[in-house]
Amino acid sequence: MSTQTLLRLMVLAVSALIMSCSGNNEAGGGALSGDAASRVYVAPGEKDEFYNFVSGGFSGQLAVYGLPSGRLFRVIPVFSVDPEKGWGYTEETKPMLMTSHGFVPWDDAHHPDMSQTGGVADGKWVFINGNNTPRIARIDLTDFRTKEIIEIPNAAGNHSSPFSTENSEYVVAGTRFSVPIPQEDVSIQQYSEKFKGALSFVKVDPKSGNMNLDFQLLVPGFDYDLARAGKGPSKDWMFMSCYNSEQANTMKEINASQNDKDFIVAINWKKCAELAAAGKGSMMNVDYAHNVYNDETHSASHTMKKQVRVLTADDIKGALFYMPTPKSPHGCDVDPSGELIVGGGKLATVIPVMSFSKMLKAIEGGKVDKMIAGIPVLNYKECLAGEVQRPGLGPLHTEFDGKGFAYTSFFVSSEIVKWSLKDFKVVDRVPTYYSIGHLCIPGGNSTKPWGKYVIAYNKITKDRYLPTGPELTQSAQLFDISGDKMKLLLDFPTIGEPHYAVACPADMIMKNSKKMYQITENKHPYATHKEADTRVERKGNEVHVYMTSIRSHFAPDNIEGVKVGDKVYWHVTNLEQDWDVPHGFAVIGANNSEALIMPGETCTIVWEPKKAGVYPFYCSDFCSALHQEMQGYVRVSNGGSGQLTWNKR
Amino acid sequence: MKYFMLLFTALWLVACSGNNGESAENKSFMEAQQPKKTYGKIQHVDIGEGIDGTMSKAGKEIFDMKCNACHKYDERYVGPALGKVTQRRTPEYVMNMILDTETMIENDDTVKCLMQEFLMKMPNQSVDEKDARNVLEHLRDHAKSAQ
Ligand SMILES: [Cu+2]
């Protein structure tokens, strides 16, 4: 069957599916009994069983939901500015969004992955990739804030990222777009000769979580798509899928779908890391940003780094192989035992399951079909554990329940298919509404899945919700997988595009959740630790207001002596030391956002008044019965001495 | 919002015998009215005859950072003046106001009445027991030198 016919067939299948379902709500929900409702009902005041961290896709953020209720608790700003939280607007957070291209206020965030200890999710950090301007962010799960963002040089479209190794020694970053390395002004026709792929290994400090770009592998210019680290016996290896082995540079939907098989790259990262540490390869001049948020100063710093170690196939002989895999693979998922590697070929008619032990034998026995740019291509059959026959159309991604079953999402036929890891036979299938992308089982990518639910992250919602104009909500669906048959329990709407997600038991994270920041430990250079120290200082045309907030007043709250043309820095310290008492700070005409200041924290908003007058500022987060009284005035003059006065405490 | 609601619940539950700050010298609940029962986790505090100057000094540091935005010594501010609080309240009451604020606000009738007057719930400022004891010493020191 030609690709053309296959594609046409798939389109037909999708439309048939959508049509047949849109008129028949029974299949999607109407037939559900009250039983399903009680399974997802979390009574008022009670708490959910799991946290679900869902990427916001093109929103650039990370959303936090509870399961099984599907309730949204928080949107953590990561790669996109968020005026509600001052993210990217306060002086403290602006450096987080700096890159080699300057300040970048948006990205496309795809794959959250949780830090692991011994192959099990440990609830410390979530890593997530920024696709468009290649970056990896680390989110701290004690206060649900982004603490670090590292840019990935030589990459373009950081898609195959940031999957973590068994003890989060490394997170990986494979490039979706190959580009000239180093960048240069060449003809796009020179793709196959000039364009290369960079696969980056970012080392994670086990204590602080700090990330450091350790080394990059320079590989042929394919499109690197998804990855998963090995575990148990395969723990030293990283597996990464890639397509466009044709190296097409135009109309990829056709031209990158010619070959019968593309590849899963098998990388012995442990060996590569040792070779890199021993000085193999060479240092290359690059420019990339490394931004770190400091918990003590409540402020971020931005540094540009200049070099990266690059290794080529010649430098790492015996540590890099290609395993053929049927057709334009997406998922590349390792089962809880670490022995099976499941490919998800978007255009494949089977699900290939590769065997780690057979792969090692094939390497040992030299079962190599050919070499590509110095990289051995192993024989498909020699590495194959088995194939799941007639699974569905467009297999994408697989997770595991820890009870011997795998669950694969099928985009084209819009379903989840459950199959046995013993005999690779399909045992159950359920439709999703509609066109599922990734799926998630709590811990389903680890050695210890909590196999109670599978969640589908869908690409299309069509008729499932009240319409909201041309742009509809995106959504997820929760299925019970505790029995033999998967059972739909709940649809819930999501922000942005719910691209992928991780989930873990709530108590793992709840017990470490911070309630506030200690004011005694606040080392912000402009912090005001007591009301007696509040003041206003002039440095040329800069005015620094050292302000405090506590229920329900600002100190100072009357300021005079500011001049048109001054740049006013409002450094507001929240003196509260109790849970759930943030204060806001907003001043008329500010060209940025509010500041939302947590107890014990200091935030800075810059304000440049343009006309003389007396202007109010106020607390924007309802904090007490006297919240409406929490306000003040600043007087702005044309000229004058600029001598500052304020009401002293 | 949580606090707001709590506040009003509390308001309806207690009947208070008058309203004023420390400056008002009439006979009211503000004066020497000891709570019958000691609420909160501190059931007994040992205090010495004199004042421990070192403790008082350490207590002032904490007071300036965590209390002074709401409490002055001689004037009513966001909360009651505390310059002579140790003359009208027991050491246990003061310690529990600092360390177990929530319990006091929920149970102690004196505090419930103060809330009616000051229209807000005093926040727990996350002070540890040693620091709270130092703050108490500082307040005792202040009351003594003010005499
Ligand atoms: Cu406020």
Short mmCIF file of C-alpha atoms in Angstrom, two decimals, chain A residues 83-409:
data_model
loop_
_atom_site.label_atom_id
_atom_site.label_comp_id
_atom_site.label_asym_id
_atom_site.label_seq_id
_atom_site.Cartn_x
_atom_site.Cartn_y
_atom_site.Cartn_z
CA PRO A 83 0.57 38.84 34.67
CA GLU A 84 -1.66 37.26 37.30
CA LYS A 85 1.41 36.04 39.14
CA GLY A 86 3.79 38.74 37.92
CA TRP A 87 5.82 35.99 36.15
CA GLY A 88 8.09 37.64 33.59
CA TYR A 89 6.97 41.13 34.75
CA THR A 90 8.57 41.53 38.17
CA GLU A 91 12.25 42.42 38.30
CA GLU A 92 12.83 39.14 40.16
CA THR A 93 11.37 36.87 37.46
CA LYS A 94 12.25 38.68 34.21
CA PRO A 95 15.70 36.97 34.00
CA MET A 96 13.98 33.54 33.90
CA LEU A 97 12.73 34.17 30.36
CA MET A 98 16.03 35.42 28.92
CA THR A 99 17.58 33.40 26.08
CA SER A 100 20.29 33.79 23.45
CA HIS A 101 17.53 35.55 21.46
CA GLY A 102 16.82 38.04 24.25
CA PHE A 103 13.63 38.06 26.30
CA VAL A 104 11.23 35.39 25.01
CA PRO A 105 7.75 35.62 26.60
CA TRP A 106 6.23 32.41 25.21
CA ASP A 107 6.92 28.81 24.37
CA ASP A 108 5.27 25.53 23.55
CA ALA A 109 5.65 23.14 26.51
CA HIS A 110 5.10 19.47 25.77
CA HIS A 111 6.44 16.79 28.07
CA PRO A 112 6.51 16.99 31.85
CA ASP A 113 8.64 14.29 33.46
CA MET A 114 9.03 13.82 37.20
CA SER A 115 12.37 13.29 38.90
CA GLN A 116 12.97 9.67 39.88
CA THR A 117 14.84 7.73 42.53
CA GLY A 118 15.51 4.09 41.74
CA GLY A 119 13.17 4.25 38.76
CA VAL A 120 10.22 5.50 40.84
CA ALA A 121 8.72 8.99 40.68
CA ASP A 122 9.95 10.83 43.81
CA GLY A 123 7.84 14.00 43.87
CA LYS A 124 10.80 16.41 44.01
CA TRP A 125 10.80 18.16 40.64
CA VAL A 126 8.99 18.22 37.34
CA PHE A 127 11.10 18.85 34.25
CA ILE A 128 9.42 20.16 31.11
CA ASN A 129 10.62 21.06 27.62
CA GLY A 130 10.17 24.28 25.68
CA ASN A 131 9.87 23.33 22.03
CA ASN A 132 10.13 26.51 20.09
CA THR A 133 13.13 28.20 21.63
CA PRO A 134 14.82 25.02 22.89
CA ARG A 135 14.86 24.94 26.68
CA ILE A 136 14.30 22.70 29.70
CA ALA A 137 12.68 24.00 32.88
CA ARG A 138 12.75 22.54 36.37
CA ILE A 139 9.78 23.07 38.67
CA ASP A 140 10.15 22.67 42.42
CA LEU A 141 7.24 20.71 43.91
CA THR A 142 7.63 22.17 47.41
CA ASP A 143 6.33 25.55 46.25
CA PHE A 144 5.14 24.75 42.71
CA ARG A 145 7.41 27.30 41.09
CA THR A 146 9.79 27.23 38.16
CA LYS A 147 13.28 27.38 39.61
CA GLU A 148 15.54 26.93 36.62
CA ILE A 149 15.50 27.21 32.83
CA ILE A 150 18.41 26.09 30.65
CA GLU A 151 18.57 26.77 26.91
CA ILE A 152 19.76 24.02 24.57
CA PRO A 153 22.23 25.22 21.92
CA ASN A 154 22.56 23.57 18.47
CA ALA A 155 18.95 22.39 18.77
CA ALA A 156 15.77 23.57 17.10
CA GLY A 157 12.46 22.27 18.34
CA ASN A 158 13.38 20.66 21.64
CA HIS A 159 10.78 17.90 21.32
CA SER A 160 12.54 14.72 22.40
CA SER A 161 12.84 16.05 25.91
CA PRO A 162 13.23 16.17 28.94
CA PHE A 163 12.98 12.47 29.77
CA SER A 164 14.83 11.50 32.94
CA THR A 165 17.16 8.60 33.71
CA GLU A 166 16.44 6.18 36.55
CA ASN A 167 17.90 8.40 39.29
CA SER A 168 17.54 11.68 37.39
CA GLU A 169 21.27 11.66 36.74
CA TYR A 170 20.42 13.22 33.38
CA VAL A 171 17.51 14.65 31.48
CA VAL A 172 17.74 14.45 27.71
CA ALA A 173 17.09 16.92 24.90
CA GLY A 174 16.88 15.61 21.32
CA THR A 175 16.21 18.03 18.50
CA ARG A 176 13.10 17.74 16.35
CA PHE A 177 14.49 19.96 13.59
CA SER A 178 17.98 19.32 12.41
CA VAL A 179 19.85 22.49 11.52
CA PRO A 180 23.30 23.46 10.24
CA ILE A 181 25.74 23.00 13.14
CA PRO A 182 27.21 25.49 13.71
CA GLN A 183 24.48 27.68 12.22
CA GLU A 184 25.44 29.14 8.84
CA ASP A 185 23.90 30.76 5.78
CA VAL A 186 23.55 27.76 3.42
CA SER A 187 21.06 26.56 0.82
CA ILE A 188 18.22 24.52 2.30
CA GLN A 189 18.92 22.06 -0.53
CA GLN A 190 22.12 21.14 1.28
CA TYR A 191 20.08 19.53 4.06
CA SER A 192 21.53 16.05 3.91
CA GLU A 193 25.09 17.24 3.84
CA LYS A 194 25.01 20.23 6.22
CA PHE A 195 22.21 19.62 8.68
CA LYS A 196 22.82 17.67 11.86
CA GLY A 197 20.91 16.59 14.93
CA ALA A 198 22.13 17.42 18.43
CA LEU A 199 21.18 15.10 21.30
CA SER A 200 21.95 16.85 24.58
CA PHE A 201 22.51 15.36 28.00
CA VAL A 202 21.76 17.70 30.86
CA LYS A 203 23.19 16.63 34.18
CA VAL A 204 21.03 17.13 37.28
CA ASP A 205 22.52 17.75 40.73
CA PRO A 206 20.82 15.17 42.99
CA LYS A 207 20.56 17.62 45.91
CA SER A 208 19.83 21.03 44.46
CA GLY A 209 18.36 19.84 41.18
CA ASN A 210 20.57 22.31 39.32
CA MET A 211 21.00 21.52 35.64
CA ASN A 212 24.22 21.59 33.69
CA LEU A 213 24.62 20.88 29.95
CA ASP A 214 27.21 18.09 30.17
CA PHE A 215 27.64 17.00 26.54
CA GLN A 216 25.96 16.73 23.14
CA LEU A 217 26.04 13.96 20.56
CA LEU A 218 26.15 15.15 16.94
CA VAL A 219 24.15 12.69 14.82
CA PRO A 220 22.64 12.56 11.30
CA GLY A 221 20.03 15.17 10.47
CA PHE A 222 16.86 13.22 11.20
CA ASP A 223 13.88 14.45 13.26
CA TYR A 224 14.33 13.23 16.86
CA ASP A 225 10.93 12.78 18.43
CA LEU A 226 10.47 11.15 21.84
CA ALA A 227 12.64 9.30 24.29
CA ARG A 228 12.61 7.16 27.40
CA ALA A 229 15.46 6.03 29.60
CA GLY A 230 15.98 2.37 30.35
CA LYS A 231 15.45 1.01 33.83
CA GLY A 232 16.69 -2.01 35.80
CA PRO A 233 18.90 -3.99 33.39
CA SER A 234 18.72 -1.23 30.76
CA LYS A 235 19.23 1.69 33.17
CA ASP A 236 22.43 2.92 31.49
CA TRP A 237 20.66 3.39 28.16
CA MET A 238 18.48 6.07 26.63
CA PHE A 239 16.13 5.18 23.78
CA MET A 240 14.98 7.85 21.37
CA SER A 241 12.70 7.61 18.38
CA CYS A 242 13.37 9.44 15.13
CA TYR A 243 11.66 9.87 11.77
CA ASN A 244 12.60 11.51 8.50
CA SER A 245 15.47 9.11 7.96
CA GLU A 246 14.85 10.20 4.34
CA GLN A 247 16.32 13.58 5.35
CA ALA A 248 13.61 15.43 3.46
CA ASN A 249 13.52 19.18 3.82
CA THR A 250 10.14 19.96 2.24
CA MET A 251 6.61 18.48 2.34
CA LYS A 252 7.72 16.20 5.12
CA GLU A 253 4.23 14.77 5.50
CA ILE A 254 4.89 12.89 2.25
CA ASN A 255 8.62 13.00 1.77
CA ALA A 256 9.51 11.98 5.30
CA SER A 257 7.14 9.02 5.09
CA GLN A 258 8.81 7.09 2.28
CA ASN A 259 10.96 4.66 4.18
CA ASP A 260 9.44 1.49 5.49
CA LYS A 261 11.33 1.84 8.69
CA ASP A 262 12.80 4.66 10.71
CA PHE A 263 14.81 4.25 13.88
CA ILE A 264 14.94 3.99 17.62
CA VAL A 265 18.31 5.33 18.69
CA ALA A 266 19.90 3.38 21.52
CA ILE A 267 22.45 5.40 23.48
CA ASN A 268 24.56 4.07 26.31
CA TRP A 269 24.50 7.41 28.18
CA LYS A 270 26.61 6.09 31.03
CA LYS A 271 29.45 5.25 28.65
CA CYS A 272 29.03 8.54 26.75
CA ALA A 273 29.19 10.43 30.05
CA GLU A 274 32.40 8.63 31.01
CA LEU A 275 33.96 9.37 27.63
CA ALA A 276 32.90 13.01 27.89
CA ALA A 277 34.36 13.23 31.39
CA ALA A 278 37.60 11.74 30.07
CA GLY A 279 37.84 14.59 27.57
CA LYS A 280 36.68 12.82 24.38
CA GLY A 281 35.21 14.97 21.61
CA SER A 282 35.78 18.69 21.50
CA MET A 283 34.55 21.95 22.96
CA MET A 284 32.38 23.98 20.63
CA ASN A 285 31.62 27.69 20.92
CA VAL A 286 27.92 28.30 21.43
CA ASP A 287 25.60 30.76 23.19
CA TYR A 288 22.97 29.58 25.61
CA ALA A 289 21.16 30.98 28.59
CA HIS A 290 21.14 29.47 32.05
CA ASN A 291 18.62 31.06 34.41
CA VAL A 292 18.37 30.13 38.06
CA TYR A 293 15.89 31.30 40.67
CA ASN A 294 17.37 31.70 44.14
CA ASP A 295 15.05 30.76 47.02
CA GLU A 296 16.87 32.96 49.53
CA THR A 297 16.85 36.17 47.50
CA HIS A 298 13.53 35.37 45.82
CA SER A 299 15.22 36.50 42.62
CA ALA A 300 16.43 34.95 39.38
CA SER A 301 19.80 35.39 37.72
CA HIS A 302 20.51 35.04 34.02
CA THR A 303 23.93 33.94 32.68
CA MET A 304 25.07 33.31 29.13
CA LYS A 305 27.24 30.24 28.71
CA LYS A 306 29.73 29.94 25.90
CA GLN A 307 30.83 26.36 25.35
CA VAL A 308 29.57 22.81 25.09
CA ARG A 309 31.37 19.49 24.71
CA VAL A 310 30.31 17.70 21.51
CA LEU A 311 30.91 14.05 20.70
CA THR A 312 30.52 12.40 17.30
CA ALA A 313 29.89 8.73 16.46
CA ASP A 314 33.65 8.18 16.21
CA ASP A 315 34.16 9.40 19.78
CA ILE A 316 31.64 6.98 21.27
CA LYS A 317 32.07 3.73 19.34
CA GLY A 318 30.04 0.95 20.95
CA ALA A 319 27.70 3.35 22.73
CA LEU A 320 25.38 4.44 19.89
CA PHE A 321 23.16 2.28 17.66
CA TYR A 322 20.14 2.57 15.43
CA MET A 323 17.36 0.00 15.80
CA PRO A 324 15.00 -0.02 12.80
CA THR A 325 11.36 0.49 13.72
CA PRO A 326 8.29 0.62 11.50
CA LYS A 327 7.37 3.85 10.14
CA SER A 328 7.57 7.37 11.54
CA PRO A 329 7.75 6.41 15.21
CA HIS A 330 6.53 8.72 17.95
CA GLY A 331 6.50 6.91 21.29
CA CYS A 332 9.45 4.92 22.46
CA ASP A 333 8.51 3.49 25.82
CA VAL A 334 10.27 1.13 28.19
CA ASP A 335 8.22 -1.33 30.26
CA PRO A 336 8.56 -1.50 34.08
CA SER A 337 11.00 -4.44 33.89
CA GLY A 338 13.36 -2.49 31.61
CA GLU A 339 13.47 -5.32 29.07
CA LEU A 340 10.90 -4.22 26.48
CA ILE A 341 11.04 -1.10 24.34
CA VAL A 342 7.74 -0.30 22.65
CA GLY A 343 7.77 1.75 19.46
CA GLY A 344 4.75 3.70 18.32
CA GLY A 345 4.90 4.16 14.54
CA LYS A 346 2.36 6.79 13.53
CA LEU A 347 2.10 5.14 10.12
CA ALA A 348 2.81 1.59 11.24
CA THR A 349 0.32 -1.25 11.09
CA VAL A 350 1.86 -3.09 14.03
CA ILE A 351 3.28 -2.11 17.42
CA PRO A 352 6.90 -3.28 17.43
CA VAL A 353 8.24 -4.44 20.77
CA MET A 354 12.02 -4.52 20.94
CA SER A 355 13.98 -6.60 23.43
CA PHE A 356 16.83 -5.05 25.36
CA SER A 357 18.57 -8.39 25.98
CA LYS A 358 18.28 -9.34 22.30
CA MET A 359 19.63 -5.93 21.35
CA LEU A 360 22.71 -6.55 23.50
CA LYS A 361 23.15 -9.96 21.83
CA ALA A 362 22.78 -8.40 18.38
CA ILE A 363 25.47 -5.88 19.27
CA GLU A 364 27.73 -8.59 20.58
CA GLY A 365 27.10 -10.84 17.57
CA GLY A 366 27.65 -7.99 15.11
CA LYS A 367 24.14 -8.27 13.61
CA VAL A 368 24.55 -5.02 11.72
CA ASP A 369 22.65 -4.34 8.48
CA LYS A 370 24.53 -1.22 7.48
CA MET A 371 26.27 1.88 8.81
CA ILE A 372 24.85 5.41 8.69
CA ALA A 373 27.45 8.11 9.30
CA GLY A 374 29.49 5.72 11.41
CA ILE A 375 26.50 4.49 13.43
CA PRO A 376 25.68 0.76 13.20
CA VAL A 377 22.10 -0.08 12.17
CA LEU A 378 21.18 -3.30 13.96
CA ASN A 379 19.04 -5.98 12.35
CA TYR A 380 15.33 -5.44 13.14
CA LYS A 381 14.43 -9.13 13.57
CA GLU A 382 17.44 -9.78 15.80
CA CYS A 383 16.27 -7.12 18.27
CA LEU A 384 12.56 -7.83 18.05
CA ALA A 385 10.65 -9.37 20.97
CA GLY A 386 7.40 -9.41 19.03
CA GLU A 387 4.78 -7.32 17.27
CA VAL A 388 1.25 -6.51 18.33
CA GLN A 389 -0.80 -7.35 15.24
CA ARG A 390 -3.74 -5.22 14.02
CA PRO A 391 -3.71 -2.99 17.06
CA GLY A 392 -5.43 0.04 15.51
CA LEU A 393 -4.45 3.04 13.38
CA GLY A 394 -1.68 5.45 14.28
CA PRO A 395 -0.12 4.10 17.50
CA LEU A 396 1.50 6.97 19.38
CA HIS A 397 2.48 6.36 22.95
CA THR A 398 2.43 3.55 25.51
CA GLU A 399 2.37 3.39 29.30
CA PHE A 400 2.14 0.43 31.67
CA ASP A 401 -0.05 -0.61 34.61
CA GLY A 402 2.52 -2.74 36.45
CA LYS A 403 0.20 -5.74 36.19
CA GLY A 404 1.54 -7.06 32.90
CA PHE A 405 -0.37 -4.83 30.50
CA ALA A 406 0.48 -1.99 28.18
CA TYR A 407 -1.88 0.79 27.09
CA THR A 408 -1.23 2.39 23.72
CA SER A 409 -2.92 5.51 22.38
#
